[in-house]
Short mmCIF file of C-alpha atoms in Angstrom, two decimals:
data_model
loop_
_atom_site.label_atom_id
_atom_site.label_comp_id
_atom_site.label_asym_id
_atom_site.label_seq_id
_atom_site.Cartn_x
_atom_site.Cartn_y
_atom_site.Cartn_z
CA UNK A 65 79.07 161.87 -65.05
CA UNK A 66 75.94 160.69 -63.06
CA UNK A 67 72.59 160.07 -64.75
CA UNK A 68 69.75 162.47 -63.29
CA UNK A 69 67.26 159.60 -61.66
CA UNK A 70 64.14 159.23 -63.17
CA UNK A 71 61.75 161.75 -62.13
CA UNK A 72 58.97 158.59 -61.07
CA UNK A 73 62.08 157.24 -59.61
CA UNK A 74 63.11 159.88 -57.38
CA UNK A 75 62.30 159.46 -53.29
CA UNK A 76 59.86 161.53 -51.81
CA UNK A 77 62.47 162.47 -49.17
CA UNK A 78 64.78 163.89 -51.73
CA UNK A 79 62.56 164.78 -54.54
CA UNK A 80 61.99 168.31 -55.57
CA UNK A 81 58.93 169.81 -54.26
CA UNK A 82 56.08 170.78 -56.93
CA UNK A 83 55.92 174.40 -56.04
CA UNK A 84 59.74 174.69 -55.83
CA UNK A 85 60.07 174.83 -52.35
CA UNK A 86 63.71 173.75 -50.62
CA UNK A 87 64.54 170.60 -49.06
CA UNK A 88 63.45 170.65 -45.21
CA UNK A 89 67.26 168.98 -44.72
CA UNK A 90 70.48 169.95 -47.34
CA UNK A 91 72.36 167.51 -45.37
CA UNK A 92 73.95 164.99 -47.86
CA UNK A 93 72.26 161.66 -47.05
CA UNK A 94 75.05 158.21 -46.71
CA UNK A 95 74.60 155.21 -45.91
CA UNK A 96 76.42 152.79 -43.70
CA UNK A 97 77.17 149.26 -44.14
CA UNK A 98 79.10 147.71 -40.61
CA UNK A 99 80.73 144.25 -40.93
CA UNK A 100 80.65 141.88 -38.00
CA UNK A 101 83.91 140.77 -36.23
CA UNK A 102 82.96 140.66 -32.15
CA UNK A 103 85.18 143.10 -29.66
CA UNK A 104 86.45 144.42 -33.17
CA UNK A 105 83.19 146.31 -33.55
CA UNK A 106 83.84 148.88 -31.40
CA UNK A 107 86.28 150.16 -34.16
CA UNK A 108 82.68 151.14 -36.04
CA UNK A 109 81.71 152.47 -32.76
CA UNK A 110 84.37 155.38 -33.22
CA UNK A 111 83.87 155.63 -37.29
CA UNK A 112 80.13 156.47 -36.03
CA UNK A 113 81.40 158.81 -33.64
CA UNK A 114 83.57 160.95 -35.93
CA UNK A 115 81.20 161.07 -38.41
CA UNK A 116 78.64 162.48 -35.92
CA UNK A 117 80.72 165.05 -35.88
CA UNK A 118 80.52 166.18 -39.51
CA UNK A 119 77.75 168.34 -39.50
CA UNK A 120 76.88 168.23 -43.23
CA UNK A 121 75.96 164.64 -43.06
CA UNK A 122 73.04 162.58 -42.49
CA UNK A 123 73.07 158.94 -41.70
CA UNK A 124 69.95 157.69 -43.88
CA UNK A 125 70.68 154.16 -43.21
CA UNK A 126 73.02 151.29 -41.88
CA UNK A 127 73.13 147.81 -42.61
CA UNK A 128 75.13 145.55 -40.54
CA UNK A 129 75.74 141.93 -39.06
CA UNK A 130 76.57 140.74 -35.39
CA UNK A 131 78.31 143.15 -33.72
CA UNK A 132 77.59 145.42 -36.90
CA UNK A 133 74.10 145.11 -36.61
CA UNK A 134 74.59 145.92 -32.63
CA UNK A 135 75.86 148.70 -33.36
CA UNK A 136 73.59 149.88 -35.66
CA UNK A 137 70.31 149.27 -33.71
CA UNK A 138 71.79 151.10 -30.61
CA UNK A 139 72.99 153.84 -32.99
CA UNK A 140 69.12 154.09 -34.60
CA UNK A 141 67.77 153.76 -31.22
CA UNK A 142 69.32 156.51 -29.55
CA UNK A 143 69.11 158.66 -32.89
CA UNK A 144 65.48 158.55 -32.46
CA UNK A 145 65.56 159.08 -28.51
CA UNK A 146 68.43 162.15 -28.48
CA UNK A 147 69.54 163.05 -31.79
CA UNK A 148 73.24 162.78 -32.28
CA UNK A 149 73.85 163.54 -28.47
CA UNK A 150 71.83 160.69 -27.85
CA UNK A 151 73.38 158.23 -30.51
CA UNK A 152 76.68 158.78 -29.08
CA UNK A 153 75.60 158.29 -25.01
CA UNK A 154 73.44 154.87 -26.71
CA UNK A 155 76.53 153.53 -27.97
CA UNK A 156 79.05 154.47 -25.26
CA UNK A 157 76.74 152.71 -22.90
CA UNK A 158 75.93 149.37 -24.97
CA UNK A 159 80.12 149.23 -25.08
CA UNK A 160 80.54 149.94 -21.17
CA UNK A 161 77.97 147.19 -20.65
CA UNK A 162 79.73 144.76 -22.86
CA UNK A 163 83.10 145.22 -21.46
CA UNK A 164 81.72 145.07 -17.81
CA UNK A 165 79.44 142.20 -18.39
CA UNK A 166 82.76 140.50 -19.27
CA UNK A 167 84.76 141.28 -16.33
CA UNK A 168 83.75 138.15 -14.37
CA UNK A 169 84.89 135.71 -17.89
CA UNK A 170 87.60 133.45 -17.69
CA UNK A 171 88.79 134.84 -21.28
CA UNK A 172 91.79 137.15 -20.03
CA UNK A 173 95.11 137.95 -21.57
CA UNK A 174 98.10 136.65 -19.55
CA UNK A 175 99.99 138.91 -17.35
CA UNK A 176 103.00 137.99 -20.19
CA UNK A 177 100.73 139.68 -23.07
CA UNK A 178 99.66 142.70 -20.78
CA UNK A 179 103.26 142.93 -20.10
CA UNK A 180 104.17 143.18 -24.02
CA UNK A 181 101.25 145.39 -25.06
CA UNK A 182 99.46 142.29 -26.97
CA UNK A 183 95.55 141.91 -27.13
CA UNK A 184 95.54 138.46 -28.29
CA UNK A 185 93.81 135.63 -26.17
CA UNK A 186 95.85 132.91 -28.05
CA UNK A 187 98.08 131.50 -24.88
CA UNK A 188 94.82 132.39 -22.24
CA UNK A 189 94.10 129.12 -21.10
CA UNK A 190 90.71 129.56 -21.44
CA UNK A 191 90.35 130.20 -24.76
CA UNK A 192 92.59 127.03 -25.50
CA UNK A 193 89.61 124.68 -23.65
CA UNK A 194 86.78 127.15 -25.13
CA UNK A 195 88.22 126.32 -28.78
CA UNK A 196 89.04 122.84 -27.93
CA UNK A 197 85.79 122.12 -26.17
CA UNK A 198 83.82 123.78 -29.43
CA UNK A 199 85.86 120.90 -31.66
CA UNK A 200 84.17 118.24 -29.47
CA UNK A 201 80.70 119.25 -27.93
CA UNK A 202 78.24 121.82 -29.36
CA UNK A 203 76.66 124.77 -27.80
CA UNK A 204 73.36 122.51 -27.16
CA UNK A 205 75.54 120.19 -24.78
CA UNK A 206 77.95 122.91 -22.73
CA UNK A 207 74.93 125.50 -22.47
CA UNK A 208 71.60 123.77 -22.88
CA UNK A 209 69.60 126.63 -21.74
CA UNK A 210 70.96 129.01 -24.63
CA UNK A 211 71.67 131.74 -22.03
CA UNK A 212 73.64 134.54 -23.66
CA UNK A 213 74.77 137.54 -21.73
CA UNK A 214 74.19 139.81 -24.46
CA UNK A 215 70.14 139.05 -24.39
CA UNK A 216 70.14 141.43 -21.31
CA UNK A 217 72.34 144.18 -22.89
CA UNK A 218 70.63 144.62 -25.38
CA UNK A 219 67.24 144.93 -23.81
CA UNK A 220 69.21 147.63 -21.54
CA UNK A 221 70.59 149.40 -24.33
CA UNK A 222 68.06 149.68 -26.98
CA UNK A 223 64.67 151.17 -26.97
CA UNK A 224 63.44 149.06 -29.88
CA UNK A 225 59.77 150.82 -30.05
CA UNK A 226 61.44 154.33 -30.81
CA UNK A 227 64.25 151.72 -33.06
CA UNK A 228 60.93 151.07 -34.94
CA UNK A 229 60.25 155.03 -35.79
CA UNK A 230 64.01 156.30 -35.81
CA UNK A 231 64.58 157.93 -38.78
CA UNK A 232 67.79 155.75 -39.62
CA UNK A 233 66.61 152.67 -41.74
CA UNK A 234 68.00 149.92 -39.72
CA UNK A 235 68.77 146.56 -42.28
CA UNK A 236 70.42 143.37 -39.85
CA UNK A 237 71.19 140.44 -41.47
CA UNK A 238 70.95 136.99 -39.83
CA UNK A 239 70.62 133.84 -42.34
CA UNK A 240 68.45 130.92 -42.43
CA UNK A 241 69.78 127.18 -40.42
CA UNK A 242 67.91 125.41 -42.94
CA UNK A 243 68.25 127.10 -46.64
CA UNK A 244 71.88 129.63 -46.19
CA UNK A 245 70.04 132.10 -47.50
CA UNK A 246 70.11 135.80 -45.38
CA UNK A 247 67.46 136.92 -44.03
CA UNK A 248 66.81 140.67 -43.72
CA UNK A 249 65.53 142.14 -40.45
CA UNK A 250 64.23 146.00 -40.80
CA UNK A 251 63.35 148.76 -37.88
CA UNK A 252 60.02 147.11 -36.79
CA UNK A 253 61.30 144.14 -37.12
CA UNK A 254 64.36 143.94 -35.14
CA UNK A 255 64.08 142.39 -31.78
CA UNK A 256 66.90 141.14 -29.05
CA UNK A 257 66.49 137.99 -30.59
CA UNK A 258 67.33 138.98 -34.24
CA UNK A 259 70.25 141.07 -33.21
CA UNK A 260 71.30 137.59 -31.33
CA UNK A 261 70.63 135.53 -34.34
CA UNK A 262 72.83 138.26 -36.55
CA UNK A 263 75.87 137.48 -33.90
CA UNK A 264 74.96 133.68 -33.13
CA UNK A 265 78.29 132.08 -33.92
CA UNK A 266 77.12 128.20 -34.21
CA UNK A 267 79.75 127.15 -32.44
CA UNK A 268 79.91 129.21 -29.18
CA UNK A 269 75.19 130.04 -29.09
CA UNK A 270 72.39 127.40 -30.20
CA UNK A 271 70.65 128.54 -32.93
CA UNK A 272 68.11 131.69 -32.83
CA UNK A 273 64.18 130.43 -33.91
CA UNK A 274 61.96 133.45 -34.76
CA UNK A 275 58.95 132.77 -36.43
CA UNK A 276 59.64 128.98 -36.29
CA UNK A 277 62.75 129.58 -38.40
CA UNK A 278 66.86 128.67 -37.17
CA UNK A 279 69.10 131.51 -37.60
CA UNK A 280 72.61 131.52 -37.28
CA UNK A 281 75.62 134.27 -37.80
CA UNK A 282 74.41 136.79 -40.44
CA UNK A 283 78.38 137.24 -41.41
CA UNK A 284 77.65 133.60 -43.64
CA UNK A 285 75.09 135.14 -46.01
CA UNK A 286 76.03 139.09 -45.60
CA UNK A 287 79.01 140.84 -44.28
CA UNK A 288 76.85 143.13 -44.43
CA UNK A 289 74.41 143.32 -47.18
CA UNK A 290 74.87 146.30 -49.31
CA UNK A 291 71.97 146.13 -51.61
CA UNK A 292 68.95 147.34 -49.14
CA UNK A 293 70.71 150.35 -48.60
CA UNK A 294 70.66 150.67 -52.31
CA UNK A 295 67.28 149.91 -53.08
CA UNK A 296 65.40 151.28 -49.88
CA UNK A 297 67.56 154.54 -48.70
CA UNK A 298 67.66 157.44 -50.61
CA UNK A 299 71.62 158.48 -49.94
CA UNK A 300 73.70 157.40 -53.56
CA UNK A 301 76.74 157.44 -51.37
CA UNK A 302 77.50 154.13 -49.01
CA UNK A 303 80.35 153.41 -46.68
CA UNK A 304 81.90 150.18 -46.14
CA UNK A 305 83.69 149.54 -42.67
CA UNK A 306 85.65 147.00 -42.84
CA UNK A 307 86.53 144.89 -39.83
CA UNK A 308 88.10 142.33 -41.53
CA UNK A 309 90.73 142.83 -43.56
CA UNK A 310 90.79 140.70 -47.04
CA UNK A 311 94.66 140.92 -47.53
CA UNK A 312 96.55 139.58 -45.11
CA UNK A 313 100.64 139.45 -46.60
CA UNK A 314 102.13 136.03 -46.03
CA UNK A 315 101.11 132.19 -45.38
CA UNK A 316 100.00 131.72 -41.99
CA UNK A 317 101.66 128.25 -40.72
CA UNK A 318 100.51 128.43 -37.14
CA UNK A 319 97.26 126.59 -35.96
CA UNK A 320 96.17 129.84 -34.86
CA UNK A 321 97.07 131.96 -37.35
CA UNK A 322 95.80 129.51 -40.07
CA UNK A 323 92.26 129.65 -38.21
CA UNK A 324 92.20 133.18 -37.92
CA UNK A 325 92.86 133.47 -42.10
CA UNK A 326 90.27 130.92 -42.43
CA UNK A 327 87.79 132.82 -40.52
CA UNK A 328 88.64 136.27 -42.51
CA UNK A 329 88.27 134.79 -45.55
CA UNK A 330 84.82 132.97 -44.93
CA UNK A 331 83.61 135.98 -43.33
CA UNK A 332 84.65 138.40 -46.43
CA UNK A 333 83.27 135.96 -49.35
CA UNK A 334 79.76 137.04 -49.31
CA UNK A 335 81.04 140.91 -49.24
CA UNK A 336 83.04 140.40 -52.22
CA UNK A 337 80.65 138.43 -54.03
CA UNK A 338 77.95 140.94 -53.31
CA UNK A 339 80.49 143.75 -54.41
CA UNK A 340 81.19 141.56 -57.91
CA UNK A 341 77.25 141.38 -58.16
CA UNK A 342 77.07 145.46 -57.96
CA UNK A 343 80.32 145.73 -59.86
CA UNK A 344 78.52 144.38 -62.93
CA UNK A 345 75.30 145.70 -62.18
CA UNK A 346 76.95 149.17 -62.60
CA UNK A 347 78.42 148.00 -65.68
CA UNK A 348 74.78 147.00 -67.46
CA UNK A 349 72.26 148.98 -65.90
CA UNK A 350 70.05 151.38 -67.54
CA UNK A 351 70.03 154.58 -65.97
CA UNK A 352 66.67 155.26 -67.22
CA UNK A 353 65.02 152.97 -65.54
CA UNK A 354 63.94 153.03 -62.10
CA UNK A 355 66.25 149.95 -60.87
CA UNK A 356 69.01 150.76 -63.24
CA UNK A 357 69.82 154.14 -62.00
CA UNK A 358 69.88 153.38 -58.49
CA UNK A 359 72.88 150.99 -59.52
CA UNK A 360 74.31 153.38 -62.05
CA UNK A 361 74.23 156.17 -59.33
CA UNK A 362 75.40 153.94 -56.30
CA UNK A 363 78.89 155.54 -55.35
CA UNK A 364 81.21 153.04 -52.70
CA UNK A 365 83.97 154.36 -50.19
CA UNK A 366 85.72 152.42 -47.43
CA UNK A 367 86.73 153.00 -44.34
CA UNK A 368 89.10 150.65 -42.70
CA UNK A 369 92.83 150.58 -40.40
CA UNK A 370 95.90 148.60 -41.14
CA UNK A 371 95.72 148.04 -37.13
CA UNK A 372 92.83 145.31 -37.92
CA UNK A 373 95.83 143.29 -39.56
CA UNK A 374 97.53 143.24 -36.36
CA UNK A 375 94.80 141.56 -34.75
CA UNK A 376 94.14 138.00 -34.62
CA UNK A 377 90.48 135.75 -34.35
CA UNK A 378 91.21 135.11 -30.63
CA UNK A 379 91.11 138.77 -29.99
CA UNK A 380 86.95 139.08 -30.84
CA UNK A 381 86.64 137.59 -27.56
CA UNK A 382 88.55 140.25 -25.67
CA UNK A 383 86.38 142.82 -24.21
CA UNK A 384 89.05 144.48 -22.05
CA UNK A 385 87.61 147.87 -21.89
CA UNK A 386 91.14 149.32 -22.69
CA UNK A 387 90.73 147.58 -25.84
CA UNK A 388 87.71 148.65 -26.78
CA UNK A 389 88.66 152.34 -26.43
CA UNK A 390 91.28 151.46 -28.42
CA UNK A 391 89.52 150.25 -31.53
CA UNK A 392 87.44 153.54 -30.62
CA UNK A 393 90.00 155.74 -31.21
CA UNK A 394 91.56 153.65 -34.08
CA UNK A 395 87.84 154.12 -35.51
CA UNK A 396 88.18 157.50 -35.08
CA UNK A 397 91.34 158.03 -36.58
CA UNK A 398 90.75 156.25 -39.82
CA UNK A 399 87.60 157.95 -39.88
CA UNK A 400 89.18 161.49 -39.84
CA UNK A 401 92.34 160.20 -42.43
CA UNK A 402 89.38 159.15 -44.95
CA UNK A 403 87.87 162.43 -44.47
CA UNK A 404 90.78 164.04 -45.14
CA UNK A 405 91.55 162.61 -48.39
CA UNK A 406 88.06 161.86 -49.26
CA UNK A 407 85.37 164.34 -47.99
CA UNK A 408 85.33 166.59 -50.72
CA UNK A 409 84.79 163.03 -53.26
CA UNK A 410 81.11 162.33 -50.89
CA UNK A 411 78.51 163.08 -53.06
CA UNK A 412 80.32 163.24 -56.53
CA UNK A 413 82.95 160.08 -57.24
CA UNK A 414 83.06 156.54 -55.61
CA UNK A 415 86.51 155.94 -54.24
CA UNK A 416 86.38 152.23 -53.91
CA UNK A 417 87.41 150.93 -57.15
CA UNK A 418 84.91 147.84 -57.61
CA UNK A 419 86.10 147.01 -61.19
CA UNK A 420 88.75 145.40 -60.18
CA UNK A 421 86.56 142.60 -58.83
CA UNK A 422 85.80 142.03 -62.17
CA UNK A 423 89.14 141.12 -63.04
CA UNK A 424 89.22 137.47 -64.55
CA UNK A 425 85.73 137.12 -64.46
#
C-alpha cells in the first residue's frame, strides 16, 4: 500500500490547499520518459498522440534522448503554444519536416525491399559506403563544417521561449566528450544545439560544444534518465517507451545483424542500470523522509511493440514518410493495448516488475 508523502514533502502543485479548497486540475499527473533510436521515434510520436486523447491525464513531464528528447521539446513547445491541439499539429509538423528534409538523401530502400514490404536500408548502397566510410574517416574529415539538417528543423519546429514556460518539465539528456557523465538539459535550458548534442551520434555529427563543453549522444549516459522525473515532477506514475527492445531471441551471425544487437544493447545498459539503481532504492528507502518516499511512491509502466524487433539499426536512417506513419500508428496501437490492460492500474500499482533486475545481484 503506498506511504502518504510527507506533508513538508508534498508539491505545491498537488498539495492540499490550507483552507480545503480543490485542486484547480483532478487530472492524474504522469510522466514520460522517451528513449532515443532515430526514424524509430516517431513510434513515441503516436504513444503521445493516443495519450492526448485520454482526457483524465496530464503530461507533467518527459525526459528523453535524441530523437526522444526531439520529441519531447516539440511536444512541450506546442503544449505551451496550443494546448493538446497544438502539441499534436507541433509534432506532426517536426515529422513532415524530417521525412521531407530527407527526400533528396541517397539513403533509400531498393526497389527489391519496397517490392517485399521491408524497411531496412541494409543492401542500399549508400548506407554500405556511409557505414564503411564511418570505419575509416570521422565526421570532422567527411563534413568539416558540422552542418546537420536537423539544426534548421528544429529552429522551424520549436518555439523554445514558450518551451521555456510550457507547463511540461522538459529533462534532455546529452553527456559529456570529456568525463561520460550525462548532462541534464531543462526547459530554459534547451536550445537547437542541446537537442543536437542529445542525437549527435559520434560517428555520423562532430561533437556539440555548449558552454565550452563536447557533447555527444545522450543514449551513452541515459536512455533516458528516469530519476529527474522522479525528483522534480510531481506525477508518482512514469512511462517508459521503449524503442529498443532488450530481448532479441537468437544469436545474430550476420555483420549486420551482429551490429544492430550491439547497438541495442549499448544503448539499453544505462536504462537498466538506472532501473537496478531505482529497483533498490525502492527496496531501502524511507518513506518518511522527503527523498525516500518519492522512491517508495515511484510506480513504472512500459509501453513498447514487438514490431520494434522486426526492425533492424539500418532502419533509424529511413525517414520514408510511409514509415514514419507507420511507427505512428504502431505507437498508437500499443498505446491503446496498454491502456486496455493497464489504465485502470495508473495511479495505484506499477506494472513493470523492476525486481527482477535485482535478480543475482
Amino acid at each position: 500500500m503506498p506511504q502518504p508523502i510527507p506533508e513538508a514533502c508534498q508539491d505545491p502543485a498537488t498539495a492540499p490547499d490550507p483552507a480545503g479548497a480543490s485542486q484547480p486540475d483532478d487530472r492524474l499527473a504522469v510522466d514520460i520518459a522517451l528513449q532515443g533510436g532515430g526514424a524509430h521515434g516517431a513510434f513515441a510520436w503516436g504513444v503521445l498522440e493516443r495519450l492526448l486523447e485520454e482526457q483524465h491525464l496530464r503530461i507533467d513531464g518527459i525526459s528523453g534522448t535524441s530523437a526522444g528528447a526531439m520529441n519531447a521539446a516539440v511536444f512541450a513547445s506546442g503544449m505551451a503554444v496550443g494546448g493538446a491541439d497544438g502539441a499534436r499539429q507541433a509534432l506532426t509538423d517536426f515529422w513532415r519536416r524530417v521525412s521531407d528534409g530527407a527526400m533528396l538523401s541517397p539513403l533509400k530502400r531498393t526497389p527489391l525491399d519496397m517490392l517485399l514490404g521491408r524497411w531496412t536500408l541494409d543492401y542500399s548502397p549508400a548506407f554500405f559506403a556511409l557505414d564503411m566510410a564511418s570505419r575509416v574517416f570521422s565526421p570532422y574529415d567527411l563534413n568539416p563544417s558540422g552542418w546537420n539538417p536537423l539544426r534548421e528543423i528544429l529552429a522551424a519546429s520549436i518555439d523554445f521561449e514558450r518551451l521555456a514556460t510550457s507547463p511540461v518539465k522538459v529533462f534532455i539528456t546529452a553527456t559529456s566528450v570529456s568525463t561520460g557523465r550525462p548532462r541534464i538539459f531543462r526547459n530554459a535550458d534547451v536550445t537547437p544545439d542541446a537537442l543536437l548534442a542529445s542525437a549527435c551520434l559520434p560517428q555520423m555529427f562532430q561533437a556539440i560544444e555548449i558552454d565550452g563543453e563536447a557533447y555527444w549522444d545522450g543514449g551513452y549516459s541515459g536512455n533516458p534518465t528516469i530519476s529527474p522525473l522522479v525528483r522534480e515532477c510531481s506525477a508518482h506514475d512514469t512511462i517508459l517507451v521503449q524503442i529498443n527492445p532488450v530481448e532479441r531471441p537468437g544469436v545474430p551471425r550476420s555483420a549486420g545483424d551482429i551490429l544492430s544487437r550491439v547497438n541495442e544493447i549499448s544503448f539499453n545498459a544505462p536504462l537498466l542500470k538506472e532501473l537496478r539503481m531505482i529497483a533498490l532504492l525502492r527496496q531501502v528507502a524511507d518513506p518518511g523522509h522527503c527523498e525516500g518516499a518519492l522512491w517508495a511512491d515511484m510506480r513504472m509502466h512500459r509501453i513498447n511493440s514487438e514490431r520494434m524487433v522486426e526492425l533492424g539499426y539500418s532502419s533509424k536512417l529511413n525517414a520514408e514518410w510511409a514509415f514514419l506513419t507507420m511507427l505512428r500508428d504502431e505507437g498508437q496501437r500499443s498505446t491503446s493495448e496498454f491502456l486496455d490492460q493497464h489504465g485502470d492500474d495508473l495511479g495505484q500499482r506499477a506494472t513493470l516488475d523492476l525486481d527482477y533486475l535485482l535478480e543475482g545481484v
